[in-house]
């Protein structure tokens, strides 16, 4: 039961040991300055669950002065029945790099949001933004004025540069080969116009991971993936290798046999790596954290082309630059990104992502346009479908 609605189907989702979004919406229906919004949201959702129909009308153009993106228009198709959500726009706030907030900053975000919106949030949306769910058209300008006067900005939406995002990088991770947070912040500042004024054929996402463990899943979700790597040899501490073996690790089975390029060996208690063949996948390093470390000559691999299966099928990124130095002010990276975007913008059909355009036109004109020579690492076609499901039998030898 919520304020004025009976919600037996939603109530089921409050059972069990997990946090429940239904409980949180019910709380917002008690505490925000616009309680009818959250309450009517519950009423409409309950109705959707029983009729198996959605009642949100698609978008429409809403926004704030001077910006083309950042707000996603949302309206109920049943405004007479649920007047509290006749308008229920989504606002994207540009998140800080690595999602680091102070408690004070979070309180500020929530206090402003309680004043102008439903009180419902989503930290974070899959693009990375801090998402504020549900406000009215009249409240957008005062809401934006208050956030921007306190140093916040909107993120990207529509056919624009989307808010770049990154892993926690050097702030917390010993494997970060690049300063993912600084690169993310630099690219966000550099492409402000492209972020706020949609003028592209479709969305363009940049994601930055400090290493190939790829904590932001850049390789599966970003048109431009910047992934930290190294050029020289993996650093090996053989004394620590011995400690792993003494502690019972089966180094041959768990490490050497699982190296995707078979470039490792384990003889007489020592690990040897043929670094020329190493793909920098991070498997061995992430398993033997004390014995193995990335090399010292650090930089990034640049990949393009991944996307979720919205218009046509999903794609994984593929390598275009195997190694690039990534030092402030990142001019080489900015220049390369601009060339990539320019070729895509000049050639793509509406709603065509860069990966699809390269598939349609081929790598040759793309590489020629961006001035990158062909190299063996530019694998044309990695596995296409990132949503591959393994059967148990696949693991049996
Ligand atoms: Fe093999 Fe990956 Fe380790 Fe390189 S990083 S040696 S490819 S497991």
PDB file of N, CA and C in Angstrom, residues 4-5 25 28-29 32-45 55-56 74-90 113 116-120 133-139:
ATOM      1  N   UNK A   4      -2.086   6.768  -1.655  1.00  0.00           N
ATOM      2  CA  UNK A   4      -3.490   6.611  -2.003  1.00  0.00           C
ATOM      3  C   UNK A   4      -3.766   5.388  -2.877  1.00  0.00           C
ATOM      4  N   UNK A   5      -2.770   4.557  -3.093  1.00  0.00           N
ATOM      5  CA  UNK A   5      -2.971   3.397  -3.970  1.00  0.00           C
ATOM      6  C   UNK A   5      -2.735   2.093  -3.215  1.00  0.00           C
ATOM      7  N   UNK A  25      10.733   4.408  -3.031  1.00  0.00           N
ATOM      8  CA  UNK A  25       9.744   5.309  -3.636  1.00  0.00           C
ATOM      9  C   UNK A  25       8.660   5.643  -2.609  1.00  0.00           C
ATOM     10  N   UNK A  28       9.987   8.321  -0.461  1.00  0.00           N
ATOM     11  CA  UNK A  28       9.957   9.634  -1.133  1.00  0.00           C
ATOM     12  C   UNK A  28       8.537  10.196  -1.145  1.00  0.00           C
ATOM     13  N   UNK A  29       7.557   9.304  -1.198  1.00  0.00           N
ATOM     14  CA  UNK A  29       6.160   9.762  -1.204  1.00  0.00           C
ATOM     15  C   UNK A  29       5.776  10.364   0.149  1.00  0.00           C
ATOM     16  N   UNK A  32       9.429  14.017   0.282  1.00  0.00           N
ATOM     17  CA  UNK A  32       9.860  15.106  -0.609  1.00  0.00           C
ATOM     18  C   UNK A  32       8.817  16.222  -0.602  1.00  0.00           C
ATOM     19  N   UNK A  33       9.193  17.353  -1.199  1.00  0.00           N
ATOM     20  CA  UNK A  33       8.245  18.475  -1.207  1.00  0.00           C
ATOM     21  C   UNK A  33       7.149  18.263  -2.256  1.00  0.00           C
ATOM     22  N   UNK A  34       7.300  17.248  -3.111  1.00  0.00           N
ATOM     23  CA  UNK A  34       6.277  16.944  -4.118  1.00  0.00           C
ATOM     24  C   UNK A  34       5.856  15.483  -3.960  1.00  0.00           C
ATOM     25  N   UNK A  35       5.240  15.141  -2.810  1.00  0.00           N
ATOM     26  CA  UNK A  35       4.968  13.727  -2.515  1.00  0.00           C
ATOM     27  C   UNK A  35       4.035  13.063  -3.518  1.00  0.00           C
ATOM     28  N   UNK A  36       3.202  13.863  -4.190  1.00  0.00           N
ATOM     29  CA  UNK A  36       2.255  13.239  -5.111  1.00  0.00           C
ATOM     30  C   UNK A  36       2.969  12.596  -6.304  1.00  0.00           C
ATOM     31  N   UNK A  37       4.156  13.131  -6.607  1.00  0.00           N
ATOM     32  CA  UNK A  37       4.914  12.566  -7.734  1.00  0.00           C
ATOM     33  C   UNK A  37       5.271  11.107  -7.462  1.00  0.00           C
ATOM     34  N   UNK A  38       5.931  10.876  -6.334  1.00  0.00           N
ATOM     35  CA  UNK A  38       6.358   9.508  -6.033  1.00  0.00           C
ATOM     36  C   UNK A  38       5.141   8.611  -5.854  1.00  0.00           C
ATOM     37  N   UNK A  39       4.077   9.157  -5.248  1.00  0.00           N
ATOM     38  CA  UNK A  39       2.884   8.345  -5.017  1.00  0.00           C
ATOM     39  C   UNK A  39       2.230   7.935  -6.349  1.00  0.00           C
ATOM     40  N   UNK A  40       2.080   8.906  -7.248  1.00  0.00           N
ATOM     41  CA  UNK A  40       1.476   8.580  -8.546  1.00  0.00           C
ATOM     42  C   UNK A  40       2.393   7.681  -9.382  1.00  0.00           C
ATOM     43  N   UNK A  41       3.682   7.817  -9.182  1.00  0.00           N
ATOM     44  CA  UNK A  41       4.628   6.922  -9.862  1.00  0.00           C
ATOM     45  C   UNK A  41       4.363   5.476  -9.430  1.00  0.00           C
ATOM     46  N   UNK A  42       4.130   5.278  -8.124  1.00  0.00           N
ATOM     47  CA  UNK A  42       3.804   3.929  -7.638  1.00  0.00           C
ATOM     48  C   UNK A  42       2.478   3.444  -8.216  1.00  0.00           C
ATOM     49  N   UNK A  43       1.491   4.356  -8.244  1.00  0.00           N
ATOM     50  CA  UNK A  43       0.170   3.977  -8.767  1.00  0.00           C
ATOM     51  C   UNK A  43       0.261   3.539 -10.225  1.00  0.00           C
ATOM     52  N   UNK A  44       1.012   4.304 -11.014  1.00  0.00           N
ATOM     53  CA  UNK A  44       1.120   3.963 -12.443  1.00  0.00           C
ATOM     54  C   UNK A  44       1.927   2.673 -12.644  1.00  0.00           C
ATOM     55  N   UNK A  45       2.973   2.511 -11.821  1.00  0.00           N
ATOM     56  CA  UNK A  45       3.791   1.299 -11.960  1.00  0.00           C
ATOM     57  C   UNK A  45       2.976   0.054 -11.601  1.00  0.00           C
ATOM     58  N   UNK A  55       3.246   3.055 -19.519  1.00  0.00           N
ATOM     59  CA  UNK A  55       2.436   4.277 -19.670  1.00  0.00           C
ATOM     60  C   UNK A  55       3.281   5.534 -19.743  1.00  0.00           C
ATOM     61  N   UNK A  56       4.572   5.386 -20.134  1.00  0.00           N
ATOM     62  CA  UNK A  56       5.397   6.586 -20.321  1.00  0.00           C
ATOM     63  C   UNK A  56       5.397   6.952 -21.788  1.00  0.00           C
ATOM     64  N   UNK A  74       9.914  13.370 -20.046  1.00  0.00           N
ATOM     65  CA  UNK A  74       9.118  12.175 -19.748  1.00  0.00           C
ATOM     66  C   UNK A  74       7.730  12.635 -19.321  1.00  0.00           C
ATOM     67  N   UNK A  75       6.695  12.046 -19.915  1.00  0.00           N
ATOM     68  CA  UNK A  75       5.309  12.383 -19.565  1.00  0.00           C
ATOM     69  C   UNK A  75       4.513  11.089 -19.389  1.00  0.00           C
ATOM     70  N   UNK A  76       3.572  11.120 -18.460  1.00  0.00           N
ATOM     71  CA  UNK A  76       2.662   9.977 -18.333  1.00  0.00           C
ATOM     72  C   UNK A  76       1.629  10.050 -19.443  1.00  0.00           C
ATOM     73  N   UNK A  77       1.257   8.898 -19.989  1.00  0.00           N
ATOM     74  CA  UNK A  77       0.176   8.903 -20.990  1.00  0.00           C
ATOM     75  C   UNK A  77      -1.185   8.841 -20.311  1.00  0.00           C
ATOM     76  N   UNK A  78      -1.189   8.837 -18.969  1.00  0.00           N
ATOM     77  CA  UNK A  78      -2.454   8.849 -18.218  1.00  0.00           C
ATOM     78  C   UNK A  78      -2.463  10.035 -17.241  1.00  0.00           C
ATOM     79  N   UNK A  79      -2.315  11.272 -17.766  1.00  0.00           N
ATOM     80  CA  UNK A  79      -2.157  12.412 -16.845  1.00  0.00           C
ATOM     81  C   UNK A  79      -3.398  12.692 -16.001  1.00  0.00           C
ATOM     82  N   UNK A  80      -4.588  12.318 -16.486  1.00  0.00           N
ATOM     83  CA  UNK A  80      -5.792  12.570 -15.674  1.00  0.00           C
ATOM     84  C   UNK A  80      -5.845  11.615 -14.494  1.00  0.00           C
ATOM     85  N   UNK A  81      -5.401  10.395 -14.743  1.00  0.00           N
ATOM     86  CA  UNK A  81      -5.437   9.389 -13.673  1.00  0.00           C
ATOM     87  C   UNK A  81      -4.269   9.586 -12.687  1.00  0.00           C
ATOM     88  N   UNK A  82      -3.114  10.015 -13.225  1.00  0.00           N
ATOM     89  CA  UNK A  82      -1.932  10.200 -12.369  1.00  0.00           C
ATOM     90  C   UNK A  82      -1.366  11.612 -12.574  1.00  0.00           C
ATOM     91  N   UNK A  83      -2.049  12.648 -12.101  1.00  0.00           N
ATOM     92  CA  UNK A  83      -1.632  14.022 -12.391  1.00  0.00           C
ATOM     93  C   UNK A  83      -0.254  14.374 -11.831  1.00  0.00           C
ATOM     94  N   UNK A  84       0.156  13.709 -10.757  1.00  0.00           N
ATOM     95  CA  UNK A  84       1.463  14.013 -10.154  1.00  0.00           C
ATOM     96  C   UNK A  84       2.619  13.723 -11.094  1.00  0.00           C
ATOM     97  N   UNK A  85       2.406  12.833 -12.065  1.00  0.00           N
ATOM     98  CA  UNK A  85       3.500  12.501 -12.991  1.00  0.00           C
ATOM     99  C   UNK A  85       3.127  12.851 -14.442  1.00  0.00           C
ATOM    100  N   UNK A  86       2.216  13.847 -14.582  1.00  0.00           N
ATOM    101  CA  UNK A  86       1.905  14.335 -15.935  1.00  0.00           C
ATOM    102  C   UNK A  86       3.220  14.760 -16.606  1.00  0.00           C
ATOM    103  N   UNK A  87       4.104  15.437 -15.849  1.00  0.00           N
ATOM    104  CA  UNK A  87       5.500  15.675 -16.273  1.00  0.00           C
ATOM    105  C   UNK A  87       6.365  14.884 -15.296  1.00  0.00           C
ATOM    106  N   UNK A  88       7.353  14.214 -15.799  1.00  0.00           N
ATOM    107  CA  UNK A  88       8.237  13.456 -14.896  1.00  0.00           C
ATOM    108  C   UNK A  88       9.617  13.395 -15.556  1.00  0.00           C
ATOM    109  N   UNK A  89      10.204  14.594 -15.779  1.00  0.00           N
ATOM    110  CA  UNK A  89      11.447  14.651 -16.555  1.00  0.00           C
ATOM    111  C   UNK A  89      12.650  14.144 -15.748  1.00  0.00           C
ATOM    112  N   UNK A  90      13.582  13.569 -16.487  1.00  0.00           N
ATOM    113  CA  UNK A  90      14.822  13.064 -15.893  1.00  0.00           C
ATOM    114  C   UNK A  90      15.942  14.076 -16.115  1.00  0.00           C
ATOM    115  N   UNK A 113      17.274  18.767  -4.813  1.00  0.00           N
ATOM    116  CA  UNK A 113      16.340  17.887  -5.540  1.00  0.00           C
ATOM    117  C   UNK A 113      15.001  17.747  -4.790  1.00  0.00           C
ATOM    118  N   UNK A 116      12.795  20.709  -5.735  1.00  0.00           N
ATOM    119  CA  UNK A 116      12.251  20.878  -7.099  1.00  0.00           C
ATOM    120  C   UNK A 116      11.744  19.592  -7.757  1.00  0.00           C
ATOM    121  N   UNK A 117      11.984  18.452  -7.138  1.00  0.00           N
ATOM    122  CA  UNK A 117      11.620  17.216  -7.842  1.00  0.00           C
ATOM    123  C   UNK A 117      11.010  16.173  -6.926  1.00  0.00           C
ATOM    124  N   UNK A 118      10.921  14.955  -7.437  1.00  0.00           N
ATOM    125  CA  UNK A 118      10.230  13.870  -6.730  1.00  0.00           C
ATOM    126  C   UNK A 118      11.013  13.364  -5.524  1.00  0.00           C
ATOM    127  N   UNK A 119      12.300  13.672  -5.461  1.00  0.00           N
ATOM    128  CA  UNK A 119      13.151  13.105  -4.399  1.00  0.00           C
ATOM    129  C   UNK A 119      13.784  11.788  -4.824  1.00  0.00           C
ATOM    130  N   UNK A 120      13.388  11.251  -5.985  1.00  0.00           N
ATOM    131  CA  UNK A 120      13.934   9.966  -6.433  1.00  0.00           C
ATOM    132  C   UNK A 120      15.227  10.191  -7.225  1.00  0.00           C
ATOM    133  N   UNK A 133      15.310  11.727 -10.922  1.00  0.00           N
ATOM    134  CA  UNK A 133      14.144  11.172 -11.629  1.00  0.00           C
ATOM    135  C   UNK A 133      12.862  11.906 -11.280  1.00  0.00           C
ATOM    136  N   UNK A 134      12.345  12.697 -12.194  1.00  0.00           N
ATOM    137  CA  UNK A 134      10.994  13.224 -12.023  1.00  0.00           C
ATOM    138  C   UNK A 134      10.890  14.646 -11.553  1.00  0.00           C
ATOM    139  N   UNK A 135      10.762  15.581 -12.527  1.00  0.00           N
ATOM    140  CA  UNK A 135      10.408  16.950 -12.163  1.00  0.00           C
ATOM    141  C   UNK A 135       9.510  17.531 -13.257  1.00  0.00           C
ATOM    142  N   UNK A 136       9.019  18.729 -13.031  1.00  0.00           N
ATOM    143  CA  UNK A 136       8.093  19.345 -13.988  1.00  0.00           C
ATOM    144  C   UNK A 136       8.840  20.310 -14.905  1.00  0.00           C
ATOM    145  N   UNK A 137       8.194  20.669 -16.015  1.00  0.00           N
ATOM    146  CA  UNK A 137       8.824  21.590 -16.964  1.00  0.00           C
ATOM    147  C   UNK A 137       9.105  22.942 -16.288  1.00  0.00           C
ATOM    148  N   UNK A 138       8.126  23.449 -15.485  1.00  0.00           N
ATOM    149  CA  UNK A 138       8.313  24.771 -14.846  1.00  0.00           C
ATOM    150  C   UNK A 138       9.491  24.770 -13.879  1.00  0.00           C
ATOM    151  N   UNK A 139       9.798  23.636 -13.292  1.00  0.00           N
ATOM    152  CA  UNK A 139      10.867  23.603 -12.286  1.00  0.00           C
ATOM    153  C   UNK A 139      12.266  23.487 -12.874  1.00  0.00           C
TER     154      UNK A 139
END
